[in-house]
Amino acid sequence: MESGVSDSSRSAGEAPAPADKLEIQSADIVCLAVRPDQYPPSDLPEIAFAGRSNVGKSSLLNLLTGRRQLARVSSSPGKTRTINFYLVNDRFRIVDLPGYGYASISREITGSWGKMMEDYFRSRPNLKAAVLLVDSRHEPTPQDIQMYEYMKYYGFGGLVVMTKADKLTRRELARQQEEIRKALSMDPGDRIIPVSSLKRTGKEELLETMRQVLGL
């Protein structure tokens, strides 16, 4: 199924969307999993999103998909304790990985989250890329650094999203990008995309990057 609007459903006089532009027209959750045997079939390309609790992951996924309640935004960090699979345009999946780094969550639960992510990275042949979310207002945490190293170890690093970019001025944002690059030991070819779910900035750049890495 193509992601663009078909000629038969397009209004008269409406210009077709560019063939090389990713437009998300449908997105639905299809699976919540804690073990590999609960994953959906590995028949579609996937892109995974990871970040510490309360970094703004749910808001970002809602922004990308145009669905306000696709991923539930919670005021209680650490609420997501499963790997959530979203089917997008019937062509690929967005995978929401459990948040990490929230102090009040027990060590036992945090350890189980780590195993869930390790199982996913190791066993998913259709995973094309992973995105690390970091809060633009703060330096990357030790857990952020560890997660980025972990992603690169499995060959899925190279893309970082700075959330809540509207909280900084342009000068502050540019300075913070350099600090994040240094803290994560990012390679010259690794990308940082500032995004504001509130101001809806950075969405198109991230969608274009997703289109490229997913091979759509």
PDB file of C-alpha atoms in Angstrom:
ATOM      1  CA  MET A   1       0.000   0.000   0.000  1.00  0.00           C
ATOM      2  CA  GLU A   2       1.484   3.371  -1.031  1.00  0.00           C
ATOM      3  CA  SER A   3       1.800   6.125   1.564  1.00  0.00           C
ATOM      4  CA  GLY A   4       0.662   8.851  -0.832  1.00  0.00           C
ATOM      5  CA  VAL A   5      -2.960   9.697  -1.544  1.00  0.00           C
ATOM      6  CA  SER A   6      -4.327   7.738  -4.488  1.00  0.00           C
ATOM      7  CA  ASP A   7      -5.487   9.608  -7.592  1.00  0.00           C
ATOM      8  CA  SER A   8      -9.021   8.322  -7.088  1.00  0.00           C
ATOM      9  CA  SER A   9      -9.302   9.824  -3.591  1.00  0.00           C
ATOM     10  CA  ARG A  10      -7.577  13.153  -4.335  1.00  0.00           C
ATOM     11  CA  SER A  11      -9.781  16.187  -4.723  1.00  0.00           C
ATOM     12  CA  ALA A  12      -9.944  17.789  -8.144  1.00  0.00           C
ATOM     13  CA  GLY A  13      -7.180  20.316  -8.639  1.00  0.00           C
ATOM     14  CA  GLU A  14      -5.224  19.130  -5.601  1.00  0.00           C
ATOM     15  CA  ALA A  15      -1.543  18.663  -6.331  1.00  0.00           C
ATOM     16  CA  PRO A  16      -0.119  15.214  -5.574  1.00  0.00           C
ATOM     17  CA  ALA A  17       2.345  14.884  -2.725  1.00  0.00           C
ATOM     18  CA  PRO A  18       5.996  14.605  -3.798  1.00  0.00           C
ATOM     19  CA  ALA A  19       6.899  10.984  -4.431  1.00  0.00           C
ATOM     20  CA  ASP A  20       9.958  11.234  -2.185  1.00  0.00           C
ATOM     21  CA  LYS A  21       8.181  12.751   0.812  1.00  0.00           C
ATOM     22  CA  LEU A  22       7.051  10.649   3.754  1.00  0.00           C
ATOM     23  CA  GLU A  23       3.536  11.517   4.872  1.00  0.00           C
ATOM     24  CA  ILE A  24       2.075   9.525   7.740  1.00  0.00           C
ATOM     25  CA  GLN A  25      -1.595   8.959   6.982  1.00  0.00           C
ATOM     26  CA  SER A  26      -2.376   6.059   9.293  1.00  0.00           C
ATOM     27  CA  ALA A  27      -0.846   4.807  12.525  1.00  0.00           C
ATOM     28  CA  ASP A  28      -2.196   2.268  14.977  1.00  0.00           C
ATOM     29  CA  ILE A  29      -0.732   0.260  17.821  1.00  0.00           C
ATOM     30  CA  VAL A  30      -0.570  -3.399  16.868  1.00  0.00           C
ATOM     31  CA  CYS A  31       1.417  -5.048  19.652  1.00  0.00           C
ATOM     32  CA  LEU A  32       2.693  -4.579  23.209  1.00  0.00           C
ATOM     33  CA  ALA A  33       5.490  -7.019  23.939  1.00  0.00           C
ATOM     34  CA  VAL A  34       7.965  -8.005  26.620  1.00  0.00           C
ATOM     35  CA  ARG A  35       9.420 -11.088  24.889  1.00  0.00           C
ATOM     36  CA  PRO A  36      10.539 -11.849  21.315  1.00  0.00           C
ATOM     37  CA  ASP A  37       7.803 -14.449  20.857  1.00  0.00           C
ATOM     38  CA  GLN A  38       5.273 -11.632  21.317  1.00  0.00           C
ATOM     39  CA  TYR A  39       6.711  -9.421  18.563  1.00  0.00           C
ATOM     40  CA  PRO A  40       4.777  -8.988  15.307  1.00  0.00           C
ATOM     41  CA  PRO A  41       6.212 -10.728  12.220  1.00  0.00           C
ATOM     42  CA  SER A  42       9.506  -9.296  10.961  1.00  0.00           C
ATOM     43  CA  ASP A  43       7.998  -8.575   7.556  1.00  0.00           C
ATOM     44  CA  LEU A  44       8.130  -4.765   7.647  1.00  0.00           C
ATOM     45  CA  PRO A  45      11.015  -2.343   8.288  1.00  0.00           C
ATOM     46  CA  GLU A  46      11.124  -0.841  11.764  1.00  0.00           C
ATOM     47  CA  ILE A  47      12.615   2.240  13.379  1.00  0.00           C
ATOM     48  CA  ALA A  48      12.969   2.296  17.166  1.00  0.00           C
ATOM     49  CA  PHE A  49      12.842   5.293  19.525  1.00  0.00           C
ATOM     50  CA  ALA A  50      14.590   5.249  22.895  1.00  0.00           C
ATOM     51  CA  GLY A  51      15.149   7.784  25.644  1.00  0.00           C
ATOM     52  CA  ARG A  52      15.035   8.368  29.345  1.00  0.00           C
ATOM     53  CA  SER A  53      11.711   8.638  31.126  1.00  0.00           C
ATOM     54  CA  ASN A  54       9.933  11.962  30.637  1.00  0.00           C
ATOM     55  CA  VAL A  55      12.150  13.035  27.725  1.00  0.00           C
ATOM     56  CA  GLY A  56       9.095  13.656  25.535  1.00  0.00           C
ATOM     57  CA  LYS A  57       9.021  10.456  23.499  1.00  0.00           C
ATOM     58  CA  SER A  58       5.247  10.042  23.515  1.00  0.00           C
ATOM     59  CA  SER A  59       4.731  13.668  22.473  1.00  0.00           C
ATOM     60  CA  LEU A  60       7.208  13.212  19.638  1.00  0.00           C
ATOM     61  CA  LEU A  61       5.495  10.078  18.334  1.00  0.00           C
ATOM     62  CA  ASN A  62       2.143  11.837  18.453  1.00  0.00           C
ATOM     63  CA  LEU A  63       3.628  14.748  16.509  1.00  0.00           C
ATOM     64  CA  LEU A  64       5.114  12.505  13.820  1.00  0.00           C
ATOM     65  CA  THR A  65       1.938  10.520  13.304  1.00  0.00           C
ATOM     66  CA  GLY A  66      -0.529  13.367  13.688  1.00  0.00           C
ATOM     67  CA  ARG A  67      -2.380  11.410  16.355  1.00  0.00           C
ATOM     68  CA  ARG A  68      -2.826  13.206  19.663  1.00  0.00           C
ATOM     69  CA  GLN A  69      -3.433  10.054  21.668  1.00  0.00           C
ATOM     70  CA  LEU A  70      -1.484   7.414  19.722  1.00  0.00           C
ATOM     71  CA  ALA A  71       1.184   7.254  22.414  1.00  0.00           C
ATOM     72  CA  ARG A  72      -0.194   8.143  25.825  1.00  0.00           C
ATOM     73  CA  VAL A  73       1.533  11.116  27.429  1.00  0.00           C
ATOM     74  CA  SER A  74       1.855  10.522  31.149  1.00  0.00           C
ATOM     75  CA  SER A  75       2.847  12.788  34.015  1.00  0.00           C
ATOM     76  CA  SER A  76       4.311   9.710  35.734  1.00  0.00           C
ATOM     77  CA  PRO A  77       7.782   8.966  34.293  1.00  0.00           C
ATOM     78  CA  GLY A  78       8.613   5.316  33.764  1.00  0.00           C
ATOM     79  CA  LYS A  79       5.050   4.345  32.903  1.00  0.00           C
ATOM     80  CA  THR A  80       5.937   2.543  29.645  1.00  0.00           C
ATOM     81  CA  ARG A  81       7.074  -0.964  30.583  1.00  0.00           C
ATOM     82  CA  THR A  82       6.541  -2.748  27.289  1.00  0.00           C
ATOM     83  CA  ILE A  83       7.906  -2.492  23.765  1.00  0.00           C
ATOM     84  CA  ASN A  84       5.109  -0.875  21.773  1.00  0.00           C
ATOM     85  CA  PHE A  85       4.810  -1.517  18.033  1.00  0.00           C
ATOM     86  CA  TYR A  86       2.907   0.960  15.834  1.00  0.00           C
ATOM     87  CA  LEU A  87       1.957   0.099  12.256  1.00  0.00           C
ATOM     88  CA  VAL A  88       2.359   3.155  10.022  1.00  0.00           C
ATOM     89  CA  ASN A  89       0.839   3.498   6.538  1.00  0.00           C
ATOM     90  CA  ASP A  90       0.737  -0.316   6.408  1.00  0.00           C
ATOM     91  CA  ARG A  91       4.371  -0.034   5.261  1.00  0.00           C
ATOM     92  CA  PHE A  92       6.605   0.176   8.339  1.00  0.00           C
ATOM     93  CA  ARG A  93       6.560   0.172  12.134  1.00  0.00           C
ATOM     94  CA  ILE A  94       7.586   2.696  14.734  1.00  0.00           C
ATOM     95  CA  VAL A  95       8.804   0.932  17.878  1.00  0.00           C
ATOM     96  CA  ASP A  96       8.552   2.696  21.239  1.00  0.00           C
ATOM     97  CA  LEU A  97      11.145   1.274  23.631  1.00  0.00           C
ATOM     98  CA  PRO A  98      10.724   1.505  27.431  1.00  0.00           C
ATOM     99  CA  GLY A  99      12.058   4.628  29.094  1.00  0.00           C
ATOM    100  CA  TYR A 100      15.036   4.413  31.422  1.00  0.00           C
ATOM    101  CA  GLY A 101      16.750   6.340  34.183  1.00  0.00           C
ATOM    102  CA  TYR A 102      13.856   7.192  36.498  1.00  0.00           C
ATOM    103  CA  ALA A 103      15.068   6.936  40.084  1.00  0.00           C
ATOM    104  CA  SER A 104      11.881   5.697  41.760  1.00  0.00           C
ATOM    105  CA  ILE A 105      11.586   2.627  39.526  1.00  0.00           C
ATOM    106  CA  SER A 106      12.950  -0.471  41.215  1.00  0.00           C
ATOM    107  CA  ARG A 107      16.262  -1.930  40.093  1.00  0.00           C
ATOM    108  CA  GLU A 108      14.538  -5.208  39.281  1.00  0.00           C
ATOM    109  CA  ILE A 109      12.130  -3.535  36.858  1.00  0.00           C
ATOM    110  CA  THR A 110      14.896  -1.426  35.341  1.00  0.00           C
ATOM    111  CA  GLY A 111      16.910  -4.596  34.754  1.00  0.00           C
ATOM    112  CA  SER A 112      13.986  -6.257  33.015  1.00  0.00           C
ATOM    113  CA  TRP A 113      13.651  -3.248  30.723  1.00  0.00           C
ATOM    114  CA  GLY A 114      17.319  -3.586  29.784  1.00  0.00           C
ATOM    115  CA  LYS A 115      16.831  -7.230  28.887  1.00  0.00           C
ATOM    116  CA  MET A 116      13.764  -6.357  26.805  1.00  0.00           C
ATOM    117  CA  MET A 117      15.758  -3.869  24.765  1.00  0.00           C
ATOM    118  CA  GLU A 118      18.722  -6.200  24.395  1.00  0.00           C
ATOM    119  CA  ASP A 119      16.457  -9.009  23.170  1.00  0.00           C
ATOM    120  CA  TYR A 120      14.874  -6.639  20.677  1.00  0.00           C
ATOM    121  CA  PHE A 121      18.140  -5.288  19.251  1.00  0.00           C
ATOM    122  CA  ARG A 122      19.620  -8.767  18.975  1.00  0.00           C
ATOM    123  CA  SER A 123      16.670 -10.578  17.460  1.00  0.00           C
ATOM    124  CA  ARG A 124      15.081  -8.098  15.049  1.00  0.00           C
ATOM    125  CA  PRO A 125      16.483  -8.485  11.512  1.00  0.00           C
ATOM    126  CA  ASN A 126      14.069  -5.891  10.089  1.00  0.00           C
ATOM    127  CA  LEU A 127      15.214  -3.102  12.434  1.00  0.00           C
ATOM    128  CA  LYS A 128      16.669  -0.406  10.175  1.00  0.00           C
ATOM    129  CA  ALA A 129      17.542   2.370  12.637  1.00  0.00           C
ATOM    130  CA  ALA A 130      17.271   3.505  16.229  1.00  0.00           C
ATOM    131  CA  VAL A 131      16.778   7.068  17.435  1.00  0.00           C
ATOM    132  CA  LEU A 132      18.037   8.356  20.777  1.00  0.00           C
ATOM    133  CA  LEU A 133      16.024  11.173  22.355  1.00  0.00           C
ATOM    134  CA  VAL A 134      17.789  13.605  24.682  1.00  0.00           C
ATOM    135  CA  ASP A 135      16.414  16.670  26.447  1.00  0.00           C
ATOM    136  CA  SER A 136      17.819  19.746  24.712  1.00  0.00           C
ATOM    137  CA  ARG A 137      17.987  21.646  28.021  1.00  0.00           C
ATOM    138  CA  HIS A 138      20.397  19.254  29.735  1.00  0.00           C
ATOM    139  CA  GLU A 139      23.628  17.414  29.200  1.00  0.00           C
ATOM    140  CA  PRO A 140      23.202  13.734  28.250  1.00  0.00           C
ATOM    141  CA  THR A 141      22.962  11.547  31.340  1.00  0.00           C
ATOM    142  CA  PRO A 142      25.263   8.549  31.907  1.00  0.00           C
ATOM    143  CA  GLN A 143      22.302   6.372  30.851  1.00  0.00           C
ATOM    144  CA  ASP A 144      21.952   8.368  27.621  1.00  0.00           C
ATOM    145  CA  ILE A 145      25.628   7.847  26.866  1.00  0.00           C
ATOM    146  CA  GLN A 146      25.364   4.152  27.647  1.00  0.00           C
ATOM    147  CA  MET A 147      22.288   3.790  25.440  1.00  0.00           C
ATOM    148  CA  TYR A 148      23.962   5.531  22.511  1.00  0.00           C
ATOM    149  CA  GLU A 149      27.028   3.320  22.839  1.00  0.00           C
ATOM    150  CA  TYR A 150      24.709   0.325  23.038  1.00  0.00           C
ATOM    151  CA  MET A 151      22.882   1.350  19.860  1.00  0.00           C
ATOM    152  CA  LYS A 152      26.136   1.839  17.982  1.00  0.00           C
ATOM    153  CA  TYR A 153      27.442  -1.509  19.194  1.00  0.00           C
ATOM    154  CA  TYR A 154      24.500  -3.175  17.464  1.00  0.00           C
ATOM    155  CA  GLY A 155      24.911  -0.966  14.387  1.00  0.00           C
ATOM    156  CA  PHE A 156      21.877   1.268  14.966  1.00  0.00           C
ATOM    157  CA  GLY A 157      23.377   4.530  16.260  1.00  0.00           C
ATOM    158  CA  GLY A 158      23.932   7.745  14.382  1.00  0.00           C
ATOM    159  CA  LEU A 159      20.658   9.609  14.921  1.00  0.00           C
ATOM    160  CA  VAL A 160      19.824  11.797  17.928  1.00  0.00           C
ATOM    161  CA  VAL A 161      16.722  13.937  18.464  1.00  0.00           C
ATOM    162  CA  MET A 162      16.894  16.904  20.827  1.00  0.00           C
ATOM    163  CA  THR A 163      13.433  17.236  22.349  1.00  0.00           C
ATOM    164  CA  LYS A 164      11.844  20.404  23.778  1.00  0.00           C
ATOM    165  CA  ALA A 165      13.945  22.558  21.448  1.00  0.00           C
ATOM    166  CA  ASP A 166      11.541  25.481  21.897  1.00  0.00           C
ATOM    167  CA  LYS A 167      12.917  25.965  25.406  1.00  0.00           C
ATOM    168  CA  LEU A 168      16.224  27.306  24.027  1.00  0.00           C
ATOM    169  CA  THR A 169      17.255  30.257  21.889  1.00  0.00           C
ATOM    170  CA  ARG A 170      18.954  29.564  18.556  1.00  0.00           C
ATOM    171  CA  ARG A 171      22.347  30.353  20.042  1.00  0.00           C
ATOM    172  CA  GLU A 172      21.721  28.132  23.051  1.00  0.00           C
ATOM    173  CA  LEU A 173      20.483  25.346  20.772  1.00  0.00           C
ATOM    174  CA  ALA A 174      23.591  25.485  18.582  1.00  0.00           C
ATOM    175  CA  ARG A 175      25.842  25.420  21.632  1.00  0.00           C
ATOM    176  CA  GLN A 176      23.921  22.546  23.152  1.00  0.00           C
ATOM    177  CA  GLN A 177      24.185  20.516  19.941  1.00  0.00           C
ATOM    178  CA  GLU A 178      27.972  20.703  20.169  1.00  0.00           C
ATOM    179  CA  GLU A 179      27.899  19.711  23.831  1.00  0.00           C
ATOM    180  CA  ILE A 180      25.718  16.699  23.070  1.00  0.00           C
ATOM    181  CA  ARG A 181      28.021  15.651  20.231  1.00  0.00           C
ATOM    182  CA  LYS A 182      30.983  15.727  22.572  1.00  0.00           C
ATOM    183  CA  ALA A 183      29.214  13.953  25.428  1.00  0.00           C
ATOM    184  CA  LEU A 184      27.984  11.125  23.193  1.00  0.00           C
ATOM    185  CA  SER A 185      31.275  10.931  21.218  1.00  0.00           C
ATOM    186  CA  MET A 186      29.255  11.223  18.031  1.00  0.00           C
ATOM    187  CA  ASP A 187      30.943  10.604  14.693  1.00  0.00           C
ATOM    188  CA  PRO A 188      31.054  13.437  12.129  1.00  0.00           C
ATOM    189  CA  GLY A 189      28.364  11.744  10.043  1.00  0.00           C
ATOM    190  CA  ASP A 190      25.969  11.248  12.967  1.00  0.00           C
ATOM    191  CA  ARG A 191      22.925  13.504  12.894  1.00  0.00           C
ATOM    192  CA  ILE A 192      21.255  15.648  15.540  1.00  0.00           C
ATOM    193  CA  ILE A 193      17.742  16.947  14.839  1.00  0.00           C
ATOM    194  CA  PRO A 194      16.213  19.516  17.227  1.00  0.00           C
ATOM    195  CA  VAL A 195      12.459  18.996  17.546  1.00  0.00           C
ATOM    196  CA  SER A 196       9.722  20.832  19.398  1.00  0.00           C
ATOM    197  CA  SER A 197       6.454  18.969  19.778  1.00  0.00           C
ATOM    198  CA  LEU A 198       4.889  22.184  21.070  1.00  0.00           C
ATOM    199  CA  LYS A 199       5.999  24.396  18.170  1.00  0.00           C
ATOM    200  CA  ARG A 200       5.911  21.497  15.674  1.00  0.00           C
ATOM    201  CA  THR A 201       9.433  22.275  14.427  1.00  0.00           C
ATOM    202  CA  GLY A 202      11.879  19.663  13.195  1.00  0.00           C
ATOM    203  CA  LYS A 203       9.087  17.265  12.199  1.00  0.00           C
ATOM    204  CA  GLU A 204       9.703  17.369   8.446  1.00  0.00           C
ATOM    205  CA  GLU A 205      13.462  16.916   8.810  1.00  0.00           C
ATOM    206  CA  LEU A 206      12.951  13.894  11.033  1.00  0.00           C
ATOM    207  CA  LEU A 207      10.354  12.389   8.686  1.00  0.00           C
ATOM    208  CA  GLU A 208      12.736  12.809   5.757  1.00  0.00           C
ATOM    209  CA  THR A 209      15.514  11.089   7.706  1.00  0.00           C
ATOM    210  CA  MET A 210      13.120   8.265   8.571  1.00  0.00           C
ATOM    211  CA  ARG A 211      12.196   7.885   4.907  1.00  0.00           C
ATOM    212  CA  GLN A 212      15.862   7.530   3.994  1.00  0.00           C
ATOM    213  CA  VAL A 213      16.838   5.019   6.681  1.00  0.00           C
ATOM    214  CA  LEU A 214      13.707   2.914   6.145  1.00  0.00           C
ATOM    215  CA  GLY A 215      14.290   2.796   2.399  1.00  0.00           C
ATOM    216  CA  LEU A 216      10.790   4.054   1.570  1.00  0.00           C
TER     217      LEU A 216
END
